[in-house]
PDB file of C-alpha atoms in Angstrom:
ATOM      1  CA  MET X 989     -16.586  -4.532  27.891  1.00  0.00           C
ATOM      2  CA  GLY X 990     -18.777  -7.486  28.927  1.00  0.00           C
ATOM      3  CA  PRO X 991     -20.200  -8.328  25.464  1.00  0.00           C
ATOM      4  CA  TRP X 992     -16.704  -8.219  23.972  1.00  0.00           C
ATOM      5  CA  LEU X 993     -15.395 -10.766  26.445  1.00  0.00           C
ATOM      6  CA  ASN X 994     -18.468 -12.983  26.185  1.00  0.00           C
ATOM      7  CA  HIS X 995     -18.803 -13.080  22.414  1.00  0.00           C
ATOM      8  CA  SER X 996     -15.601 -12.010  20.726  1.00  0.00           C
ATOM      9  CA  SER X 997     -12.516 -12.995  22.678  1.00  0.00           C
ATOM     10  CA  VAL X 998     -13.208 -16.708  22.479  1.00  0.00           C
ATOM     11  CA  GLY X 999     -13.344 -18.823  19.360  1.00  0.00           C
ATOM     12  CA  GLU X1000     -12.143 -17.955  15.896  1.00  0.00           C
ATOM     13  CA  PHE X1001     -13.323 -16.374  12.692  1.00  0.00           C
ATOM     14  CA  ILE X1002     -13.577 -18.362   9.472  1.00  0.00           C
ATOM     15  CA  LEU X1003     -12.068 -16.761   6.359  1.00  0.00           C
ATOM     16  CA  LEU X1004     -13.990 -18.076   3.362  1.00  0.00           C
ATOM     17  CA  GLY X1005     -11.112 -17.058   1.109  1.00  0.00           C
ATOM     18  CA  ILE X1006     -11.069 -16.452  -2.617  1.00  0.00           C
ATOM     19  CA  PHE X1007      -9.814 -19.772  -4.026  1.00  0.00           C
ATOM     20  CA  SER X1008     -11.357 -23.230  -4.092  1.00  0.00           C
ATOM     21  CA  HIS X1009      -9.342 -26.380  -4.865  1.00  0.00           C
ATOM     22  CA  SER X1010     -10.385 -26.544  -8.518  1.00  0.00           C
ATOM     23  CA  ARG X1011      -7.706 -26.813 -11.181  1.00  0.00           C
ATOM     24  CA  THR X1012      -8.232 -23.189 -12.276  1.00  0.00           C
ATOM     25  CA  ASP X1013      -7.976 -21.846  -8.738  1.00  0.00           C
ATOM     26  CA  LEU X1014      -4.851 -23.920  -8.101  1.00  0.00           C
ATOM     27  CA  VAL X1015      -3.227 -22.155 -11.067  1.00  0.00           C
ATOM     28  CA  LEU X1016      -4.392 -18.757  -9.763  1.00  0.00           C
ATOM     29  CA  PHE X1017      -3.123 -19.535  -6.272  1.00  0.00           C
ATOM     30  CA  SER X1018       0.264 -20.528  -7.741  1.00  0.00           C
ATOM     31  CA  ALA X1019       0.305 -17.223  -9.616  1.00  0.00           C
ATOM     32  CA  VAL X1020      -0.338 -15.364  -6.332  1.00  0.00           C
ATOM     33  CA  LEU X1021       2.625 -17.154  -4.748  1.00  0.00           C
ATOM     34  CA  VAL X1022       4.833 -16.166  -7.691  1.00  0.00           C
ATOM     35  CA  VAL X1023       3.668 -12.539  -7.389  1.00  0.00           C
ATOM     36  CA  PHE X1024       4.317 -12.678  -3.621  1.00  0.00           C
ATOM     37  CA  THR X1025       7.861 -13.951  -4.207  1.00  0.00           C
ATOM     38  CA  VAL X1026       8.578 -11.252  -6.795  1.00  0.00           C
ATOM     39  CA  ALA X1027       7.145  -8.548  -4.492  1.00  0.00           C
ATOM     40  CA  LEU X1028       9.198  -9.823  -1.562  1.00  0.00           C
ATOM     41  CA  THR X1029      12.388  -9.929  -3.634  1.00  0.00           C
ATOM     42  CA  GLY X1030      11.786  -6.637  -5.449  1.00  0.00           C
ATOM     43  CA  ASN X1031      10.999  -4.567  -2.363  1.00  0.00           C
ATOM     44  CA  THR X1032      13.838  -6.103  -0.324  1.00  0.00           C
ATOM     45  CA  LEU X1033      16.292  -5.453  -3.150  1.00  0.00           C
ATOM     46  CA  LEU X1034      15.072  -1.880  -3.584  1.00  0.00           C
ATOM     47  CA  LEU X1035      15.454  -1.212   0.144  1.00  0.00           C
ATOM     48  CA  PHE X1036      18.984  -2.666   0.059  1.00  0.00           C
ATOM     49  CA  LEU X1037      20.014  -0.534  -2.944  1.00  0.00           C
ATOM     50  CA  ILE X1038      18.579   2.680  -1.490  1.00  0.00           C
ATOM     51  CA  TYR X1039      20.308   2.328   1.855  1.00  0.00           C
ATOM     52  CA  SER X1040      23.629   1.007   0.524  1.00  0.00           C
ATOM     53  CA  ASP X1041      24.207   3.379  -2.411  1.00  0.00           C
ATOM     54  CA  ALA X1042      25.146   6.970  -1.507  1.00  0.00           C
ATOM     55  CA  GLN X1043      23.794   8.314  -4.815  1.00  0.00           C
ATOM     56  CA  LEU X1044      20.290   7.205  -3.788  1.00  0.00           C
ATOM     57  CA  HIS X1045      20.383   9.129  -0.507  1.00  0.00           C
ATOM     58  CA  THR X1046      17.976  11.799  -1.768  1.00  0.00           C
ATOM     59  CA  PRO X1047      14.460  12.796  -0.597  1.00  0.00           C
ATOM     60  CA  MET X1048      12.709  10.879  -3.406  1.00  0.00           C
ATOM     61  CA  TYR X1049      14.466   7.621  -2.572  1.00  0.00           C
ATOM     62  CA  PHE X1050      14.004   8.195   1.148  1.00  0.00           C
ATOM     63  CA  PHE X1051      10.242   8.279   0.523  1.00  0.00           C
ATOM     64  CA  LEU X1052      10.510   5.333  -1.830  1.00  0.00           C
ATOM     65  CA  SER X1053      12.281   3.257   0.836  1.00  0.00           C
ATOM     66  CA  HIS X1054       9.346   3.788   3.211  1.00  0.00           C
ATOM     67  CA  LEU X1055       6.905   2.962   0.397  1.00  0.00           C
ATOM     68  CA  SER X1056       8.758  -0.312  -0.214  1.00  0.00           C
ATOM     69  CA  PHE X1057       8.762  -1.119   3.498  1.00  0.00           C
ATOM     70  CA  MET X1058       4.991  -0.489   3.627  1.00  0.00           C
ATOM     71  CA  ASP X1059       4.409  -2.742   0.599  1.00  0.00           C
ATOM     72  CA  LEU X1060       6.665  -5.434   2.049  1.00  0.00           C
ATOM     73  CA  THR X1061       4.855  -5.414   5.400  1.00  0.00           C
ATOM     74  CA  LEU X1062       1.431  -5.284   3.762  1.00  0.00           C
ATOM     75  CA  ILE X1063       1.963  -8.314   1.556  1.00  0.00           C
ATOM     76  CA  CYS X1064       3.482 -10.265   4.473  1.00  0.00           C
ATOM     77  CA  THR X1065       0.436  -9.399   6.585  1.00  0.00           C
ATOM     78  CA  ILE X1066      -1.997 -10.898   4.068  1.00  0.00           C
ATOM     79  CA  VAL X1067      -0.474 -13.589   1.849  1.00  0.00           C
ATOM     80  CA  PRO X1068       1.244 -15.997   4.312  1.00  0.00           C
ATOM     81  CA  LYS X1069      -1.980 -16.521   6.311  1.00  0.00           C
ATOM     82  CA  MET X1070      -4.015 -16.883   3.111  1.00  0.00           C
ATOM     83  CA  ALA X1071      -1.507 -19.435   1.778  1.00  0.00           C
ATOM     84  CA  ASP X1072      -1.395 -21.351   5.075  1.00  0.00           C
ATOM     85  CA  ASN X1073      -5.191 -21.655   5.163  1.00  0.00           C
ATOM     86  CA  PHE X1074      -5.342 -22.764   1.531  1.00  0.00           C
ATOM     87  CA  ILE X1075      -2.514 -25.324   1.731  1.00  0.00           C
ATOM     88  CA  HIS X1076      -3.666 -26.886   5.004  1.00  0.00           C
ATOM     89  CA  ASP X1077      -7.352 -26.567   4.096  1.00  0.00           C
ATOM     90  CA  ARG X1078      -8.158 -24.689   7.282  1.00  0.00           C
ATOM     91  CA  LYS X1079      -9.802 -21.312   7.103  1.00  0.00           C
ATOM     92  CA  SER X1080      -9.666 -20.169  10.712  1.00  0.00           C
ATOM     93  CA  ILE X1081      -8.025 -17.096  12.173  1.00  0.00           C
ATOM     94  CA  SER X1082      -7.936 -16.294  15.862  1.00  0.00           C
ATOM     95  CA  PHE X1083      -9.710 -13.263  17.303  1.00  0.00           C
ATOM     96  CA  ILE X1084      -6.347 -11.642  18.140  1.00  0.00           C
ATOM     97  CA  GLY X1085      -4.939 -12.564  14.736  1.00  0.00           C
ATOM     98  CA  CYS X1086      -7.939 -10.940  13.059  1.00  0.00           C
ATOM     99  CA  GLY X1087      -7.432  -7.775  15.090  1.00  0.00           C
ATOM    100  CA  LEU X1088      -3.738  -7.664  14.174  1.00  0.00           C
ATOM    101  CA  GLN X1089      -4.553  -8.072  10.489  1.00  0.00           C
ATOM    102  CA  ILE X1090      -7.062  -5.239  10.615  1.00  0.00           C
ATOM    103  CA  GLY X1091      -4.705  -2.940  12.503  1.00  0.00           C
ATOM    104  CA  LEU X1092      -1.712  -3.577  10.247  1.00  0.00           C
ATOM    105  CA  PHE X1093      -3.733  -3.491   7.037  1.00  0.00           C
ATOM    106  CA  VAL X1094      -5.486  -0.183   7.800  1.00  0.00           C
ATOM    107  CA  THR X1095      -2.273   1.392   9.125  1.00  0.00           C
ATOM    108  CA  LEU X1096      -0.222   0.393   6.083  1.00  0.00           C
ATOM    109  CA  VAL X1097      -2.834   1.274   3.463  1.00  0.00           C
ATOM    110  CA  GLY X1098      -3.566   4.613   5.144  1.00  0.00           C
ATOM    111  CA  SER X1099       0.128   5.463   5.529  1.00  0.00           C
ATOM    112  CA  GLU X1100       0.919   4.475   1.947  1.00  0.00           C
ATOM    113  CA  GLY X1101      -1.953   6.544   0.561  1.00  0.00           C
ATOM    114  CA  LEU X1102      -0.798   9.649   2.431  1.00  0.00           C
ATOM    115  CA  LEU X1103       2.840   9.100   1.510  1.00  0.00           C
ATOM    116  CA  LEU X1104       1.978   8.750  -2.190  1.00  0.00           C
ATOM    117  CA  GLY X1105       0.052  12.003  -1.960  1.00  0.00           C
ATOM    118  CA  LEU X1106       2.886  13.870  -0.250  1.00  0.00           C
ATOM    119  CA  MET X1107       5.410  12.434  -2.716  1.00  0.00           C
ATOM    120  CA  ALA X1108       3.575  14.462  -5.373  1.00  0.00           C
ATOM    121  CA  TYR X1109       4.661  17.592  -3.503  1.00  0.00           C
ATOM    122  CA  ASP X1110       8.260  16.366  -3.748  1.00  0.00           C
ATOM    123  CA  ARG X1111       7.898  16.046  -7.525  1.00  0.00           C
ATOM    124  CA  TYR X1112       6.322  19.537  -7.675  1.00  0.00           C
ATOM    125  CA  VAL X1113       9.299  21.074  -5.836  1.00  0.00           C
ATOM    126  CA  ALA X1114      11.809  19.146  -7.990  1.00  0.00           C
ATOM    127  CA  ILE X1115      10.328  20.471 -11.251  1.00  0.00           C
ATOM    128  CA  ASN X1116       8.961  23.902 -10.308  1.00  0.00           C
ATOM    129  CA  HIS X1117      11.734  24.940  -7.865  1.00  0.00           C
ATOM    130  CA  PRO X1118      14.817  22.911  -8.827  1.00  0.00           C
ATOM    131  CA  LEU X1119      17.329  25.469  -7.504  1.00  0.00           C
ATOM    132  CA  ARG X1120      15.672  25.509  -4.063  1.00  0.00           C
ATOM    133  CA  TYR X1121      14.942  21.762  -3.975  1.00  0.00           C
ATOM    134  CA  HIS X1122      17.434  20.842  -1.244  1.00  0.00           C
ATOM    135  CA  VAL X1123      16.274  23.761   0.891  1.00  0.00           C
ATOM    136  CA  LEU X1124      12.537  23.116   0.523  1.00  0.00           C
ATOM    137  CA  MET X1125      13.002  19.336   0.847  1.00  0.00           C
ATOM    138  CA  SER X1126      15.413  19.391   3.768  1.00  0.00           C
ATOM    139  CA  GLN X1127      15.965  16.377   6.006  1.00  0.00           C
ATOM    140  CA  ARG X1128      13.584  17.866   8.562  1.00  0.00           C
ATOM    141  CA  VAL X1129      10.807  18.282   5.976  1.00  0.00           C
ATOM    142  CA  CYS X1130      11.328  14.718   4.701  1.00  0.00           C
ATOM    143  CA  LEU X1131      11.075  13.330   8.229  1.00  0.00           C
ATOM    144  CA  GLN X1132       7.916  15.371   8.834  1.00  0.00           C
ATOM    145  CA  ILE X1133       6.337  14.007   5.645  1.00  0.00           C
ATOM    146  CA  VAL X1134       7.156  10.396   6.472  1.00  0.00           C
ATOM    147  CA  GLY X1135       6.307  10.832  10.168  1.00  0.00           C
ATOM    148  CA  SER X1136       2.910  12.385   9.439  1.00  0.00           C
ATOM    149  CA  SER X1137       2.096   9.591   6.961  1.00  0.00           C
ATOM    150  CA  TRP X1138       2.871   6.902   9.553  1.00  0.00           C
ATOM    151  CA  ALA X1139       1.110   8.863  12.334  1.00  0.00           C
ATOM    152  CA  PHE X1140      -2.188   9.348  10.483  1.00  0.00           C
ATOM    153  CA  GLY X1141      -2.134   5.764   9.195  1.00  0.00           C
ATOM    154  CA  THR X1142      -1.464   4.374  12.665  1.00  0.00           C
ATOM    155  CA  LEU X1143      -4.211   6.523  14.213  1.00  0.00           C
ATOM    156  CA  ASP X1144      -6.677   5.320  11.573  1.00  0.00           C
ATOM    157  CA  GLY X1145      -5.606   1.713  12.199  1.00  0.00           C
ATOM    158  CA  LEU X1146      -6.036   2.017  15.976  1.00  0.00           C
ATOM    159  CA  ILE X1147      -9.483   3.606  15.668  1.00  0.00           C
ATOM    160  CA  GLN X1148     -10.742   0.937  13.300  1.00  0.00           C
ATOM    161  CA  VAL X1149      -9.301  -2.074  15.124  1.00  0.00           C
ATOM    162  CA  VAL X1150     -10.559  -0.924  18.546  1.00  0.00           C
ATOM    163  CA  ALA X1151     -14.015  -0.138  17.207  1.00  0.00           C
ATOM    164  CA  ALA X1152     -14.339  -3.317  15.114  1.00  0.00           C
ATOM    165  CA  MET X1153     -13.067  -5.614  17.859  1.00  0.00           C
ATOM    166  CA  THR X1154     -15.386  -4.212  20.540  1.00  0.00           C
ATOM    167  CA  PHE X1155     -18.553  -5.150  18.636  1.00  0.00           C
ATOM    168  CA  PRO X1156     -20.178  -8.391  19.824  1.00  0.00           C
ATOM    169  CA  TYR X1157     -19.959 -11.299  17.348  1.00  0.00           C
ATOM    170  CA  CYS X1158     -22.442 -13.849  18.593  1.00  0.00           C
ATOM    171  CA  GLY X1159     -23.711 -15.376  15.345  1.00  0.00           C
ATOM    172  CA  SER X1160     -21.936 -16.608  12.235  1.00  0.00           C
ATOM    173  CA  ARG X1161     -18.139 -16.346  12.251  1.00  0.00           C
ATOM    174  CA  GLU X1162     -17.740 -16.741   8.459  1.00  0.00           C
ATOM    175  CA  VAL X1163     -15.961 -13.690   7.029  1.00  0.00           C
ATOM    176  CA  ASP X1164     -16.592 -13.525   3.275  1.00  0.00           C
ATOM    177  CA  HIS X1165     -13.040 -12.460   2.426  1.00  0.00           C
ATOM    178  CA  PHE X1166      -9.491 -13.830   2.309  1.00  0.00           C
ATOM    179  CA  PHE X1167      -8.356 -11.620   5.199  1.00  0.00           C
ATOM    180  CA  CYS X1168      -9.957  -9.739   8.083  1.00  0.00           C
ATOM    181  CA  GLU X1169     -11.265  -6.535   6.549  1.00  0.00           C
ATOM    182  CA  VAL X1170     -13.493  -4.264   8.630  1.00  0.00           C
ATOM    183  CA  PRO X1171     -16.504  -3.952   6.252  1.00  0.00           C
ATOM    184  CA  ALA X1172     -16.635  -7.753   5.777  1.00  0.00           C
ATOM    185  CA  LEU X1173     -16.288  -8.328   9.525  1.00  0.00           C
ATOM    186  CA  LEU X1174     -18.996  -5.839  10.525  1.00  0.00           C
ATOM    187  CA  LYS X1175     -21.591  -7.850   8.604  1.00  0.00           C
ATOM    188  CA  LEU X1176     -21.270 -10.508  11.325  1.00  0.00           C
ATOM    189  CA  ALA X1177     -21.772  -8.160  14.286  1.00  0.00           C
ATOM    190  CA  CYS X1178     -24.946  -8.722  16.286  1.00  0.00           C
ATOM    191  CA  ALA X1179     -25.298  -5.011  17.043  1.00  0.00           C
ATOM    192  CA  ASP X1180     -26.197  -1.838  15.169  1.00  0.00           C
ATOM    193  CA  THR X1181     -23.058  -0.756  13.283  1.00  0.00           C
ATOM    194  CA  SER X1182     -24.626   2.074  11.244  1.00  0.00           C
ATOM    195  CA  LEU X1183     -22.893   4.847  13.212  1.00  0.00           C
ATOM    196  CA  PHE X1184     -19.512   3.168  12.831  1.00  0.00           C
ATOM    197  CA  ASP X1185     -20.227   2.515   9.130  1.00  0.00           C
ATOM    198  CA  THR X1186     -20.686   6.261   8.689  1.00  0.00           C
ATOM    199  CA  LEU X1187     -17.502   6.978  10.657  1.00  0.00           C
ATOM    200  CA  LEU X1188     -15.607   4.382   8.616  1.00  0.00           C
ATOM    201  CA  PHE X1189     -16.798   5.910   5.346  1.00  0.00           C
ATOM    202  CA  SER X1190     -15.807   9.388   6.557  1.00  0.00           C
ATOM    203  CA  CYS X1191     -12.317   8.137   7.499  1.00  0.00           C
ATOM    204  CA  CYS X1192     -11.927   6.534   4.076  1.00  0.00           C
ATOM    205  CA  VAL X1193     -13.018   9.724   2.320  1.00  0.00           C
ATOM    206  CA  PHE X1194     -10.532  11.770   4.346  1.00  0.00           C
ATOM    207  CA  MET X1195      -7.640   9.299   3.994  1.00  0.00           C
ATOM    208  CA  LEU X1196      -8.162   8.983   0.230  1.00  0.00           C
ATOM    209  CA  LEU X1197      -9.379  12.385  -0.913  1.00  0.00           C
ATOM    210  CA  LEU X1198      -6.943  14.502   1.118  1.00  0.00           C
ATOM    211  CA  PRO X1199      -3.773  13.032  -0.457  1.00  0.00           C
ATOM    212  CA  PHE X1200      -5.550  12.767  -3.816  1.00  0.00           C
ATOM    213  CA  SER X1201      -6.258  16.526  -3.620  1.00  0.00           C
ATOM    214  CA  ILE X1202      -2.548  17.124  -2.933  1.00  0.00           C
ATOM    215  CA  ILE X1203      -1.701  15.011  -5.981  1.00  0.00           C
ATOM    216  CA  VAL X1204      -4.110  16.885  -8.251  1.00  0.00           C
ATOM    217  CA  ALA X1205      -2.914  20.300  -7.024  1.00  0.00           C
ATOM    218  CA  SER X1206       0.769  19.349  -7.344  1.00  0.00           C
ATOM    219  CA  TYR X1207       0.443  17.919 -10.834  1.00  0.00           C
ATOM    220  CA  ALA X1208      -1.640  20.875 -12.004  1.00  0.00           C
ATOM    221  CA  GLN X1209       1.313  23.108 -11.102  1.00  0.00           C
ATOM    222  CA  ILE X1210       3.761  20.645 -12.670  1.00  0.00           C
ATOM    223  CA  LEU X1211       1.742  20.607 -15.899  1.00  0.00           C
ATOM    224  CA  ARG X1212       1.799  24.402 -16.052  1.00  0.00           C
ATOM    225  CA  ALA X1213       5.570  24.377 -15.582  1.00  0.00           C
ATOM    226  CA  VAL X1214       6.091  21.681 -18.240  1.00  0.00           C
ATOM    227  CA  ILE X1215       3.945  23.535 -20.802  1.00  0.00           C
ATOM    228  CA  SER X1216       5.963  26.720 -20.287  1.00  0.00           C
ATOM    229  CA  MET X1217       9.297  24.931 -20.893  1.00  0.00           C
ATOM    230  CA  ASN X1218      10.965  25.883 -24.177  1.00  0.00           C
ATOM    231  CA  SER X1219      13.160  22.798 -24.403  1.00  0.00           C
ATOM    232  CA  THR X1220      11.614  19.529 -25.607  1.00  0.00           C
ATOM    233  CA  GLN X1221      14.362  17.642 -23.768  1.00  0.00           C
ATOM    234  CA  ALA X1222      13.502  19.429 -20.518  1.00  0.00           C
ATOM    235  CA  ARG X1223       9.813  18.551 -20.952  1.00  0.00           C
ATOM    236  CA  GLN X1224      10.642  14.914 -21.576  1.00  0.00           C
ATOM    237  CA  LYS X1225      12.913  14.785 -18.528  1.00  0.00           C
ATOM    238  CA  ALA X1226      10.214  16.350 -16.327  1.00  0.00           C
ATOM    239  CA  LEU X1227       7.544  13.920 -17.533  1.00  0.00           C
ATOM    240  CA  THR X1228       9.898  10.963 -17.056  1.00  0.00           C
ATOM    241  CA  THR X1229      10.557  12.125 -13.488  1.00  0.00           C
ATOM    242  CA  CYS X1230       6.834  12.049 -12.729  1.00  0.00           C
ATOM    243  CA  SER X1231       5.752   9.004 -14.727  1.00  0.00           C
ATOM    244  CA  SER X1232       6.774   6.395 -12.134  1.00  0.00           C
ATOM    245  CA  HIS X1233       4.938   8.186  -9.343  1.00  0.00           C
ATOM    246  CA  LEU X1234       1.834   8.665 -11.514  1.00  0.00           C
ATOM    247  CA  ALA X1235       1.804   4.957 -12.366  1.00  0.00           C
ATOM    248  CA  ALA X1236       2.025   3.990  -8.678  1.00  0.00           C
ATOM    249  CA  VAL X1237      -0.689   6.510  -7.757  1.00  0.00           C
ATOM    250  CA  SER X1238      -3.027   5.218 -10.471  1.00  0.00           C
ATOM    251  CA  LEU X1239      -2.657   1.610  -9.303  1.00  0.00           C
ATOM    252  CA  PHE X1240      -3.172   2.386  -5.622  1.00  0.00           C
ATOM    253  CA  TYR X1241      -5.947   4.980  -5.781  1.00  0.00           C
ATOM    254  CA  GLY X1242      -7.861   3.296  -8.588  1.00  0.00           C
ATOM    255  CA  ALA X1243      -8.290   0.116  -6.539  1.00  0.00           C
ATOM    256  CA  ALA X1244      -8.775   1.843  -3.153  1.00  0.00           C
ATOM    257  CA  MET X1245     -11.449   4.234  -4.421  1.00  0.00           C
ATOM    258  CA  PHE X1246     -13.307   1.390  -6.119  1.00  0.00           C
ATOM    259  CA  ILE X1247     -13.403  -0.503  -2.825  1.00  0.00           C
ATOM    260  CA  TYR X1248     -14.072   2.189  -0.251  1.00  0.00           C
ATOM    261  CA  LEU X1249     -15.846   5.089  -1.971  1.00  0.00           C
ATOM    262  CA  ARG X1250     -18.690   3.141  -3.582  1.00  0.00           C
ATOM    263  CA  PRO X1251     -22.120   3.248  -1.932  1.00  0.00           C
ATOM    264  CA  LYS X1252     -22.758   0.195   0.244  1.00  0.00           C
ATOM    265  CA  SER X1253     -25.655  -0.932  -1.981  1.00  0.00           C
ATOM    266  CA  TYR X1254     -23.271  -1.320  -4.938  1.00  0.00           C
ATOM    267  CA  ARG X1255     -20.749  -3.475  -3.108  1.00  0.00           C
ATOM    268  CA  ALA X1256     -20.419  -7.181  -3.923  1.00  0.00           C
ATOM    269  CA  PRO X1257     -18.110  -9.506  -1.929  1.00  0.00           C
ATOM    270  CA  GLY X1258     -16.781 -11.165  -5.082  1.00  0.00           C
ATOM    271  CA  HIS X1259     -15.746  -7.865  -6.664  1.00  0.00           C
ATOM    272  CA  ASP X1260     -14.256  -6.598  -3.407  1.00  0.00           C
ATOM    273  CA  LYS X1261     -12.111  -9.706  -3.000  1.00  0.00           C
ATOM    274  CA  ILE X1262     -10.719  -9.480  -6.536  1.00  0.00           C
ATOM    275  CA  VAL X1263      -9.883  -5.782  -6.256  1.00  0.00           C
ATOM    276  CA  SER X1264      -8.443  -6.304  -2.755  1.00  0.00           C
ATOM    277  CA  LEU X1265      -6.189  -8.993  -4.205  1.00  0.00           C
ATOM    278  CA  PHE X1266      -5.031  -6.422  -6.725  1.00  0.00           C
ATOM    279  CA  TYR X1267      -3.824  -3.800  -4.243  1.00  0.00           C
ATOM    280  CA  THR X1268      -2.712  -6.115  -1.435  1.00  0.00           C
ATOM    281  CA  VAL X1269      -0.695  -8.472  -3.671  1.00  0.00           C
ATOM    282  CA  LEU X1270      -0.224  -7.120  -7.207  1.00  0.00           C
ATOM    283  CA  THR X1271       0.510  -3.472  -6.405  1.00  0.00           C
ATOM    284  CA  PRO X1272       3.326  -4.295  -3.925  1.00  0.00           C
ATOM    285  CA  MET X1273       4.941  -6.306  -6.726  1.00  0.00           C
ATOM    286  CA  LEU X1274       4.491  -3.628  -9.395  1.00  0.00           C
ATOM    287  CA  ASN X1275       5.738  -0.658  -7.352  1.00  0.00           C
ATOM    288  CA  PRO X1276       9.419  -1.745  -7.151  1.00  0.00           C
ATOM    289  CA  LEU X1277       9.318  -2.744 -10.841  1.00  0.00           C
ATOM    290  CA  ILE X1278       7.872   0.642 -11.816  1.00  0.00           C
ATOM    291  CA  TYR X1279      10.429   2.577  -9.789  1.00  0.00           C
ATOM    292  CA  SER X1280      13.428   0.451 -10.796  1.00  0.00           C
ATOM    293  CA  LEU X1281      12.938  -0.468 -14.460  1.00  0.00           C
ATOM    294  CA  ARG X1282      11.984   3.123 -15.331  1.00  0.00           C
ATOM    295  CA  ASN X1283      14.775   4.665 -13.249  1.00  0.00           C
ATOM    296  CA  ARG X1284      18.355   4.965 -14.476  1.00  0.00           C
ATOM    297  CA  GLU X1285      19.763   5.717 -11.004  1.00  0.00           C
ATOM    298  CA  VAL X1286      18.288   2.548  -9.464  1.00  0.00           C
ATOM    299  CA  MET X1287      19.373   0.406 -12.408  1.00  0.00           C
ATOM    300  CA  GLY X1288      22.834   1.973 -12.213  1.00  0.00           C
ATOM    301  CA  ALA X1289      23.083   1.122  -8.508  1.00  0.00           C
ATOM    302  CA  LEU X1290      21.979  -2.457  -9.250  1.00  0.00           C
ATOM    303  CA  ARG X1291      24.598  -2.839 -12.010  1.00  0.00           C
ATOM    304  CA  LYS X1292      27.315  -1.566  -9.649  1.00  0.00           C
ATOM    305  CA  LYS X1293      26.336  -4.080  -6.972  1.00  0.00           C
ATOM    306  CA  LEU X1294      26.223  -6.929  -9.496  1.00  0.00           C
ATOM    307  CA  SER X1295      29.582  -5.882 -10.933  1.00  0.00           C
ATOM    308  CA  ARG X1296      31.168  -5.875  -7.467  1.00  0.00           C
ATOM    309  CA  TRP X1297      29.622  -9.239  -6.695  1.00  0.00           C
ATOM    310  CA  VAL X1298      30.906 -10.787  -9.938  1.00  0.00           C
ATOM    311  CA  THR X1299      34.365  -9.306  -9.354  1.00  0.00           C
ATOM    312  CA  GLY X1300      34.397 -10.662  -5.809  1.00  0.00           C
ATOM    313  CA  CYS X1301      33.402 -14.150  -7.005  1.00  0.00           C
ATOM    314  CA  GLN X1302      36.172 -14.178  -9.633  1.00  0.00           C
ATOM    315  CA  LYS X1303      38.917 -13.435  -7.095  1.00  0.00           C
TER     316      LYS X1303
END
């Protein structure tokens, strides 16, 4: 514990960020703030609709509400600090603040990845066993799915934050990223991190490939069921049911696998920062749009709320 206290608990880290103060980067930063606002509004609205409309009290929307909460928390963990540093031209983050960012980021990304994977099982049950859907996807099962997603994500977050924060940082404090990410932080440690690098890679493989395997297995069964359907209308309805989830999965796993499953020798800070911006800022904005604009039930709930609001204003 001595090296941690001597080298890491005092002082601050410097986040080099992703934007300079050039005209182009000012435009890009403004775009990030717009995306942040849309993500904040979209996820908050989706949460409100799901919990206030009785027709959306189904397993799929229960999972979606947790997905929105994860996206909302994730974007609020990253963007406000990035914006504060850019606007006030200060790039520092405290040691405790860095640890909190790591813990929240890893927990939320891990939990969201697992939840997206287990949501594929929900779609499999809905299409392959529609008559037994409410039995197989009971309230207890839904709570187990959500609880296990949060539990594994939190465990992963605790392991990584404790390990990363106990390394001594006695040299440069410049983190080549716009938030405290473990791989970027470990480059500054004045100790051998090779064992933890291997552990980190193993955790990433498990947290990404396990839910991805569930997704592949679930959609293989769904595809078999869709092919065997005689009705074109039934096929179209089944594919529509899955399309939103597939879009969300593609966005999340495409970016996460590019970041964490590449060999270390192929990693470049510039590429990592751009892709990280994609799934920490852009994906939380796109998820509520994907699940609302492509979903008649959500749009119907929104129209009902707007209609009641307009009626109330006219009285």
